[in-house]
PDB file of C-alpha atoms in Angstrom:
ATOM      1  CA  ALA A   1       0.000   0.000   0.000  1.00 65.00           C
ATOM      2  CA  GLN A   2       1.087   3.527  -0.639  1.00 73.00           C
ATOM      3  CA  LYS A   3       1.950   5.766   2.264  1.00 85.00           C
ATOM      4  CA  ILE A   4       2.894   9.428   2.464  1.00 91.00           C
ATOM      5  CA  THR A   5       4.706  10.890   5.467  1.00 94.00           C
ATOM      6  CA  GLN A   6       5.093  14.565   6.289  1.00 95.00           C
ATOM      7  CA  THR A   7       7.087  14.797   9.508  1.00 94.00           C
ATOM      8  CA  GLN A   8       6.776  18.546  10.079  1.00 95.00           C
ATOM      9  CA  PRO A   9       3.400  19.473  11.584  1.00 91.00           C
ATOM     10  CA  GLY A  10       4.386  23.152  11.538  1.00 94.00           C
ATOM     11  CA  MET A  11       7.116  25.293  10.050  1.00 96.00           C
ATOM     12  CA  PHE A  12       8.049  28.957  10.373  1.00 97.00           C
ATOM     13  CA  VAL A  13       9.995  30.967   7.830  1.00 97.00           C
ATOM     14  CA  GLN A  14      10.986  34.594   7.580  1.00 97.00           C
ATOM     15  CA  GLU A  15       9.539  36.533   4.685  1.00 97.00           C
ATOM     16  CA  LYS A  16      11.785  36.464   1.582  1.00 97.00           C
ATOM     17  CA  GLU A  17      13.685  33.395   2.789  1.00 98.00           C
ATOM     18  CA  ALA A  18      13.472  29.911   1.275  1.00 98.00           C
ATOM     19  CA  VAL A  19      11.848  26.990   3.049  1.00 98.00           C
ATOM     20  CA  THR A  20      11.810  23.236   2.473  1.00 98.00           C
ATOM     21  CA  LEU A  21       8.811  21.099   3.367  1.00 98.00           C
ATOM     22  CA  ASP A  22       9.614  17.418   3.737  1.00 98.00           C
ATOM     23  CA  CYS A  23       7.750  14.523   2.181  1.00 98.00           C
ATOM     24  CA  THR A  24       8.687  10.871   2.073  1.00 97.00           C
ATOM     25  CA  TYR A  25       6.686   8.123   0.477  1.00 95.00           C
ATOM     26  CA  ASP A  26       6.515   4.390   0.416  1.00 91.00           C
ATOM     27  CA  THR A  27       5.431   2.388  -2.584  1.00 87.00           C
ATOM     28  CA  SER A  28       6.378  -0.780  -4.388  1.00 85.00           C
ATOM     29  CA  ASP A  29       5.188   0.619  -7.700  1.00 83.00           C
ATOM     30  CA  GLN A  30       7.689   1.783 -10.286  1.00 86.00           C
ATOM     31  CA  SER A  31       5.317   4.228 -11.911  1.00 84.00           C
ATOM     32  CA  TYR A  32       3.759   6.901  -9.774  1.00 87.00           C
ATOM     33  CA  GLY A  33       3.164  10.618  -9.519  1.00 88.00           C
ATOM     34  CA  LEU A  34       3.891  13.002  -6.681  1.00 92.00           C
ATOM     35  CA  PHE A  35       1.920  16.169  -6.035  1.00 92.00           C
ATOM     36  CA  TRP A  36       1.968  19.142  -3.718  1.00 94.00           C
ATOM     37  CA  TYR A  37      -1.162  21.065  -2.827  1.00 93.00           C
ATOM     38  CA  LYS A  38      -1.637  24.267  -0.863  1.00 94.00           C
ATOM     39  CA  GLN A  39      -4.666  24.748   1.355  1.00 91.00           C
ATOM     40  CA  PRO A  40      -5.125  28.314   2.634  1.00 91.00           C
ATOM     41  CA  SER A  41      -7.392  29.103   5.552  1.00 88.00           C
ATOM     42  CA  SER A  42     -10.294  29.481   3.134  1.00 85.00           C
ATOM     43  CA  GLY A  43     -10.131  25.724   2.608  1.00 83.00           C
ATOM     44  CA  GLU A  44      -9.716  25.194  -1.116  1.00 84.00           C
ATOM     45  CA  MET A  45      -7.064  22.809  -2.434  1.00 87.00           C
ATOM     46  CA  ILE A  46      -4.676  24.521  -4.834  1.00 90.00           C
ATOM     47  CA  PHE A  47      -2.406  22.420  -7.036  1.00 88.00           C
ATOM     48  CA  LEU A  48       1.221  23.568  -6.898  1.00 93.00           C
ATOM     49  CA  ILE A  49       3.530  21.111  -8.595  1.00 92.00           C
ATOM     50  CA  TYR A  50       3.817  17.588  -9.983  1.00 90.00           C
ATOM     51  CA  GLN A  51       6.679  15.114 -10.400  1.00 92.00           C
ATOM     52  CA  GLY A  52       6.433  11.870 -12.320  1.00 89.00           C
ATOM     53  CA  SER A  53       8.501   8.938 -11.130  1.00 90.00           C
ATOM     54  CA  TYR A  54      10.225   8.694 -14.509  1.00 90.00           C
ATOM     55  CA  ASP A  55      10.916  12.392 -14.813  1.00 89.00           C
ATOM     56  CA  GLU A  56      14.654  12.931 -14.786  1.00 87.00           C
ATOM     57  CA  GLN A  57      14.516  16.625 -14.026  1.00 93.00           C
ATOM     58  CA  ASN A  58      13.177  18.073 -10.803  1.00 95.00           C
ATOM     59  CA  ALA A  59       9.876  19.859 -11.387  1.00 93.00           C
ATOM     60  CA  THR A  60       9.721  23.626 -11.040  1.00 95.00           C
ATOM     61  CA  GLU A  61       6.777  26.015 -11.119  1.00 93.00           C
ATOM     62  CA  GLY A  62       7.672  29.611 -10.458  1.00 96.00           C
ATOM     63  CA  ARG A  63       8.834  29.901  -6.842  1.00 97.00           C
ATOM     64  CA  TYR A  64       8.061  26.226  -6.211  1.00 97.00           C
ATOM     65  CA  SER A  65      10.459  23.410  -6.915  1.00 97.00           C
ATOM     66  CA  LEU A  66      10.321  19.760  -6.031  1.00 97.00           C
ATOM     67  CA  ASN A  67      13.495  18.120  -4.785  1.00 96.00           C
ATOM     68  CA  PHE A  68      12.924  14.572  -6.004  1.00 96.00           C
ATOM     69  CA  GLN A  69      15.271  11.904  -4.673  1.00 96.00           C
ATOM     70  CA  LYS A  70      13.898   8.640  -5.975  1.00 94.00           C
ATOM     71  CA  ALA A  71      16.332   6.312  -4.226  1.00 94.00           C
ATOM     72  CA  ARG A  72      15.502   7.921  -0.884  1.00 95.00           C
ATOM     73  CA  LYS A  73      11.784   8.085  -1.766  1.00 95.00           C
ATOM     74  CA  SER A  74      11.560  11.732  -0.904  1.00 97.00           C
ATOM     75  CA  ALA A  75       9.805  14.585  -2.684  1.00 97.00           C
ATOM     76  CA  ASN A  76      10.474  17.753  -0.746  1.00 98.00           C
ATOM     77  CA  LEU A  77       8.854  21.035  -1.720  1.00 98.00           C
ATOM     78  CA  VAL A  78      11.091  24.079  -1.819  1.00 98.00           C
ATOM     79  CA  ILE A  79       9.494  27.514  -1.749  1.00 98.00           C
ATOM     80  CA  SER A  80      11.891  30.308  -2.600  1.00 96.00           C
ATOM     81  CA  ALA A  81      11.486  33.948  -1.530  1.00 96.00           C
ATOM     82  CA  SER A  82       8.607  33.237   0.857  1.00 97.00           C
ATOM     83  CA  GLN A  83       5.697  35.643   0.887  1.00 97.00           C
ATOM     84  CA  LEU A  84       3.106  36.306   3.582  1.00 97.00           C
ATOM     85  CA  GLY A  85       0.503  34.775   1.275  1.00 97.00           C
ATOM     86  CA  ASP A  86       2.371  31.469   1.405  1.00 98.00           C
ATOM     87  CA  SER A  87       1.096  30.887   4.941  1.00 97.00           C
ATOM     88  CA  ALA A  88      -1.123  27.822   4.593  1.00 96.00           C
ATOM     89  CA  MET A  89      -1.304  24.050   4.984  1.00 94.00           C
ATOM     90  CA  TYR A  90       0.726  22.124   2.450  1.00 96.00           C
ATOM     91  CA  PHE A  91      -0.068  18.553   1.478  1.00 94.00           C
ATOM     92  CA  CYS A  92       2.095  16.048  -0.311  1.00 95.00           C
ATOM     93  CA  ALA A  93       0.222  13.394  -2.266  1.00 92.00           C
ATOM     94  CA  MET A  94       1.003  10.379  -4.386  1.00 89.00           C
ATOM     95  CA  ARG A  95      -0.883   8.581  -7.101  1.00 83.00           C
ATOM     96  CA  GLY A  96      -0.012   5.057  -8.128  1.00 73.00           C
ATOM     97  CA  PRO A  97       0.103   3.426 -11.543  1.00 66.00           C
ATOM     98  CA  TRP A  98      -2.127   4.822 -14.222  1.00 54.00           C
ATOM     99  CA  ASN A  99      -4.900   2.329 -13.608  1.00 53.00           C
ATOM    100  CA  ASN A 100      -5.024   3.240  -9.940  1.00 60.00           C
ATOM    101  CA  ASN A 101      -7.252   6.137  -9.015  1.00 65.00           C
ATOM    102  CA  ASP A 102      -6.367   6.165  -5.357  1.00 69.00           C
ATOM    103  CA  MET A 103      -4.437   9.313  -4.507  1.00 77.00           C
ATOM    104  CA  ARG A 104      -2.962   9.211  -0.997  1.00 84.00           C
ATOM    105  CA  PHE A 105      -2.253  12.349   0.999  1.00 89.00           C
ATOM    106  CA  GLY A 106       0.133  13.115   3.826  1.00 92.00           C
ATOM    107  CA  ALA A 107      -1.062  14.723   7.059  1.00 91.00           C
ATOM    108  CA  GLY A 108       0.154  18.127   5.965  1.00 93.00           C
ATOM    109  CA  THR A 109       2.543  20.830   7.162  1.00 96.00           C
ATOM    110  CA  ARG A 110       1.319  24.191   8.374  1.00 95.00           C
ATOM    111  CA  LEU A 111       3.649  26.903   7.103  1.00 97.00           C
ATOM    112  CA  THR A 112       3.677  30.321   8.727  1.00 97.00           C
ATOM    113  CA  VAL A 113       5.575  33.133   7.062  1.00 98.00           C
ATOM    114  CA  LYS A 114       6.741  35.829   9.471  1.00 97.00           C
ATOM    115  CA  PRO A 115       7.066  39.461   8.334  1.00 95.00           C
TER     116      PRO A 115
ATOM    117  CA  ASN B   1     -15.160  29.607 -14.545  1.00 57.00           C
ATOM    118  CA  ALA B   2     -17.208  27.165 -12.459  1.00 67.00           C
ATOM    119  CA  GLY B   3     -14.876  24.145 -12.434  1.00 90.00           C
ATOM    120  CA  VAL B   4     -15.963  21.841  -9.603  1.00 93.00           C
ATOM    121  CA  THR B   5     -18.902  23.015  -7.532  1.00 95.00           C
ATOM    122  CA  GLN B   6     -20.088  21.439  -4.303  1.00 96.00           C
ATOM    123  CA  THR B   7     -23.406  21.977  -2.559  1.00 97.00           C
ATOM    124  CA  PRO B   8     -24.133  22.573   0.222  1.00 97.00           C
ATOM    125  CA  LYS B   9     -21.047  24.257   1.637  1.00 95.00           C
ATOM    126  CA  PHE B  10     -22.166  23.947   5.245  1.00 96.00           C
ATOM    127  CA  ARG B  11     -24.590  21.582   6.917  1.00 97.00           C
ATOM    128  CA  VAL B  12     -25.432  20.475  10.437  1.00 97.00           C
ATOM    129  CA  LEU B  13     -27.128  17.102  10.807  1.00 96.00           C
ATOM    130  CA  LYS B  14     -28.542  15.199  13.727  1.00 97.00           C
ATOM    131  CA  THR B  15     -27.337  11.649  14.311  1.00 97.00           C
ATOM    132  CA  GLY B  16     -29.341   9.270  12.177  1.00 97.00           C
ATOM    133  CA  GLN B  17     -30.416  11.812   9.580  1.00 97.00           C
ATOM    134  CA  SER B  18     -29.600  11.332   5.951  1.00 96.00           C
ATOM    135  CA  MET B  19     -28.295  13.805   3.403  1.00 96.00           C
ATOM    136  CA  THR B  20     -26.756  14.074  -0.033  1.00 97.00           C
ATOM    137  CA  LEU B  21     -23.802  16.163  -1.124  1.00 98.00           C
ATOM    138  CA  LEU B  22     -23.828  17.173  -4.755  1.00 97.00           C
ATOM    139  CA  CYS B  23     -20.735  17.657  -6.859  1.00 97.00           C
ATOM    140  CA  ALA B  24     -20.965  19.140 -10.336  1.00 97.00           C
ATOM    141  CA  GLN B  25     -18.162  19.683 -12.841  1.00 95.00           C
ATOM    142  CA  ASP B  26     -18.356  21.493 -16.140  1.00 94.00           C
ATOM    143  CA  MET B  27     -15.060  20.278 -17.614  1.00 90.00           C
ATOM    144  CA  ASN B  28     -16.368  17.069 -19.188  1.00 90.00           C
ATOM    145  CA  HIS B  29     -14.105  15.020 -16.941  1.00 89.00           C
ATOM    146  CA  GLU B  30     -14.447  11.263 -16.837  1.00 88.00           C
ATOM    147  CA  TYR B  31     -13.116  10.744 -13.333  1.00 88.00           C
ATOM    148  CA  MET B  32     -14.707  12.080 -10.178  1.00 91.00           C
ATOM    149  CA  TYR B  33     -13.803  11.567  -6.518  1.00 92.00           C
ATOM    150  CA  TRP B  34     -15.085  12.202  -3.025  1.00 95.00           C
ATOM    151  CA  TYR B  35     -12.582  12.777  -0.209  1.00 94.00           C
ATOM    152  CA  ARG B  36     -12.948  13.592   3.451  1.00 96.00           C
ATOM    153  CA  GLN B  37     -10.499  15.661   5.478  1.00 93.00           C
ATOM    154  CA  ASP B  38     -10.253  15.327   9.257  1.00 91.00           C
ATOM    155  CA  PRO B  39      -8.154  17.483  11.605  1.00 81.00           C
ATOM    156  CA  GLY B  40      -4.471  16.589  11.474  1.00 75.00           C
ATOM    157  CA  MET B  41      -4.949  14.289   8.521  1.00 78.00           C
ATOM    158  CA  GLY B  42      -4.678  14.546   4.803  1.00 84.00           C
ATOM    159  CA  LEU B  43      -7.518  13.814   2.455  1.00 90.00           C
ATOM    160  CA  ARG B  44      -8.792  10.243   2.353  1.00 91.00           C
ATOM    161  CA  LEU B  45     -10.638   8.813  -0.611  1.00 90.00           C
ATOM    162  CA  ILE B  46     -14.197   7.702   0.095  1.00 94.00           C
ATOM    163  CA  HIS B  47     -15.490   6.655  -3.338  1.00 94.00           C
ATOM    164  CA  TYR B  48     -14.639   7.447  -6.899  1.00 91.00           C
ATOM    165  CA  SER B  49     -16.054   7.049 -10.371  1.00 92.00           C
ATOM    166  CA  VAL B  50     -14.263   6.405 -13.646  1.00 88.00           C
ATOM    167  CA  GLY B  51     -17.251   7.251 -15.793  1.00 90.00           C
ATOM    168  CA  GLU B  52     -20.994   7.712 -15.975  1.00 93.00           C
ATOM    169  CA  GLY B  53     -22.809   4.855 -14.310  1.00 94.00           C
ATOM    170  CA  THR B  54     -19.732   3.473 -12.542  1.00 93.00           C
ATOM    171  CA  THR B  55     -18.549   3.822  -8.952  1.00 94.00           C
ATOM    172  CA  ALA B  56     -15.884   2.190  -6.813  1.00 92.00           C
ATOM    173  CA  LYS B  57     -14.814   2.167  -3.180  1.00 91.00           C
ATOM    174  CA  GLY B  58     -11.845   4.113  -1.930  1.00 88.00           C
ATOM    175  CA  GLU B  59      -9.971   3.991   1.345  1.00 86.00           C
ATOM    176  CA  VAL B  60     -12.858   4.846   3.732  1.00 93.00           C
ATOM    177  CA  PRO B  61     -16.185   3.913   2.039  1.00 96.00           C
ATOM    178  CA  ASP B  62     -18.199   2.671   5.023  1.00 96.00           C
ATOM    179  CA  GLY B  63     -21.304   4.701   5.837  1.00 96.00           C
ATOM    180  CA  TYR B  64     -21.407   6.379   2.418  1.00 98.00           C
ATOM    181  CA  ASN B  65     -23.016   5.684  -0.908  1.00 97.00           C
ATOM    182  CA  VAL B  66     -22.454   7.378  -4.235  1.00 97.00           C
ATOM    183  CA  SER B  67     -24.092   7.640  -7.607  1.00 97.00           C
ATOM    184  CA  ARG B  68     -22.963   8.907 -11.019  1.00 97.00           C
ATOM    185  CA  LEU B  69     -26.110   8.992 -13.117  1.00 95.00           C
ATOM    186  CA  LYS B  70     -24.835  11.869 -15.222  1.00 95.00           C
ATOM    187  CA  LYS B  71     -21.255  12.449 -16.279  1.00 95.00           C
ATOM    188  CA  GLN B  72     -21.131  15.916 -14.771  1.00 96.00           C
ATOM    189  CA  ASN B  73     -22.580  14.993 -11.370  1.00 97.00           C
ATOM    190  CA  PHE B  74     -21.296  12.828  -8.544  1.00 98.00           C
ATOM    191  CA  LEU B  75     -23.497  12.470  -5.487  1.00 98.00           C
ATOM    192  CA  LEU B  76     -22.324  11.436  -2.028  1.00 98.00           C
ATOM    193  CA  GLY B  77     -24.987  10.118   0.342  1.00 98.00           C
ATOM    194  CA  LEU B  78     -24.950   9.579   4.067  1.00 96.00           C
ATOM    195  CA  GLU B  79     -27.687   7.096   4.882  1.00 93.00           C
ATOM    196  CA  SER B  80     -27.629   7.454   8.670  1.00 96.00           C
ATOM    197  CA  ALA B  81     -25.241  10.171   9.784  1.00 96.00           C
ATOM    198  CA  ALA B  82     -22.919   9.538  12.718  1.00 97.00           C
ATOM    199  CA  PRO B  83     -20.751  11.999  14.677  1.00 96.00           C
ATOM    200  CA  SER B  84     -17.678  10.233  13.231  1.00 96.00           C
ATOM    201  CA  GLN B  85     -18.721  11.579   9.839  1.00 97.00           C
ATOM    202  CA  THR B  86     -18.190  15.155  10.963  1.00 97.00           C
ATOM    203  CA  SER B  87     -15.597  16.281   8.472  1.00 97.00           C
ATOM    204  CA  VAL B  88     -14.824  18.469   5.516  1.00 95.00           C
ATOM    205  CA  TYR B  89     -15.728  16.789   2.247  1.00 97.00           C
ATOM    206  CA  PHE B  90     -13.976  17.535  -1.005  1.00 95.00           C
ATOM    207  CA  CYS B  91     -15.072  16.565  -4.450  1.00 95.00           C
ATOM    208  CA  ALA B  92     -12.540  16.395  -7.263  1.00 92.00           C
ATOM    209  CA  SER B  93     -12.488  15.549 -10.939  1.00 90.00           C
ATOM    210  CA  SER B  94      -9.953  14.695 -13.599  1.00 84.00           C
ATOM    211  CA  TYR B  95     -10.040  13.842 -17.315  1.00 75.00           C
ATOM    212  CA  THR B  96      -7.631  10.963 -17.036  1.00 66.00           C
ATOM    213  CA  ALA B  97      -5.953   8.862 -14.417  1.00 56.00           C
ATOM    214  CA  ARG B  98      -2.653   9.613 -16.107  1.00 55.00           C
ATOM    215  CA  GLY B  99      -0.579  12.711 -15.854  1.00 51.00           C
ATOM    216  CA  GLY B 100       0.078  15.393 -13.337  1.00 54.00           C
ATOM    217  CA  ASN B 101      -1.956  18.458 -12.646  1.00 53.00           C
ATOM    218  CA  THR B 102      -5.206  17.068 -13.884  1.00 65.00           C
ATOM    219  CA  ILE B 103      -7.088  16.807 -10.606  1.00 79.00           C
ATOM    220  CA  TYR B 104      -9.339  19.716  -9.784  1.00 85.00           C
ATOM    221  CA  PHE B 105     -10.895  20.150  -6.355  1.00 89.00           C
ATOM    222  CA  GLY B 106     -14.089  21.802  -5.234  1.00 91.00           C
ATOM    223  CA  GLU B 107     -14.075  24.279  -2.373  1.00 90.00           C
ATOM    224  CA  GLY B 108     -15.165  21.792   0.263  1.00 92.00           C
ATOM    225  CA  SER B 109     -18.329  21.071   2.226  1.00 96.00           C
ATOM    226  CA  TRP B 110     -18.262  21.397   6.015  1.00 95.00           C
ATOM    227  CA  LEU B 111     -20.496  18.784   7.629  1.00 97.00           C
ATOM    228  CA  THR B 112     -21.178  18.578  11.367  1.00 97.00           C
ATOM    229  CA  VAL B 113     -23.136  15.676  12.863  1.00 97.00           C
ATOM    230  CA  VAL B 114     -24.445  16.299  16.373  1.00 97.00           C
TER     231      VAL B 114
END
C-alpha cells in the first residue's frame, strides 16, 4: 500500500527566505506521480507542482520546486522567496500506476511566514 | 469559470439523519472523486467514479453511498449520519488517471453531525 509521510506538523519561515517542506513516500510501484497542494485558511485545495517517477529533471513552477530523490523516496517542496501569502497548509500526495485512481495524501505541514 | 462546484457548503445534521452532497463539474471530466479531510490528517478517498454509471470504493467507504447517473454529477450520500462523519468533504475531478496536474478540487463542504 502507498503511504505518504510529512514529519513537520508546523514550520516557520521569515519573509523572503526559502523553506523546504519534507515529504517521504513508500510504494512498491515503479510508476507513480507526486503532487503538492496548498490549502489556505479558506479551505480550497490549490495544485502547486507535480513530479512523475520517470521524470529525470526536478519539477519547477515559479517559486516552487520539487526536490525529487527517488532512491531515498523523498519529494520535498522548496518555496523560494517566501511571501506572507504562502502561509497555509501544504499537502504532499502520491498517485499510483495509471490504472489506480487512489491518490494518498500526507497529514500536511502548516507553514507560517513571518514578516 | 465554475470548475468543480459542491453543494451545500455547510450543513449540520442530527445523528441518524440522511443527506446528499452534490458535486458538479463542467469540464467534461471522466473521473470524479469524493474525499474527506479530518483534523491533522490529509484527504482520504471515500469513493470514486471512472465514468458515468460506474462507482468504486476508496480507502474509507463505510457509511457512504455514491451515484454517477450523469457524467457531470457525482453524489455522495450519508444514509444514517454519525458523529464520526463530521468532516470536511472535497469533491474532485480529472479527465484521465494519467498525468500530473489534472485533478481539480471543489471548495469543500463542512459537515457537522451532532
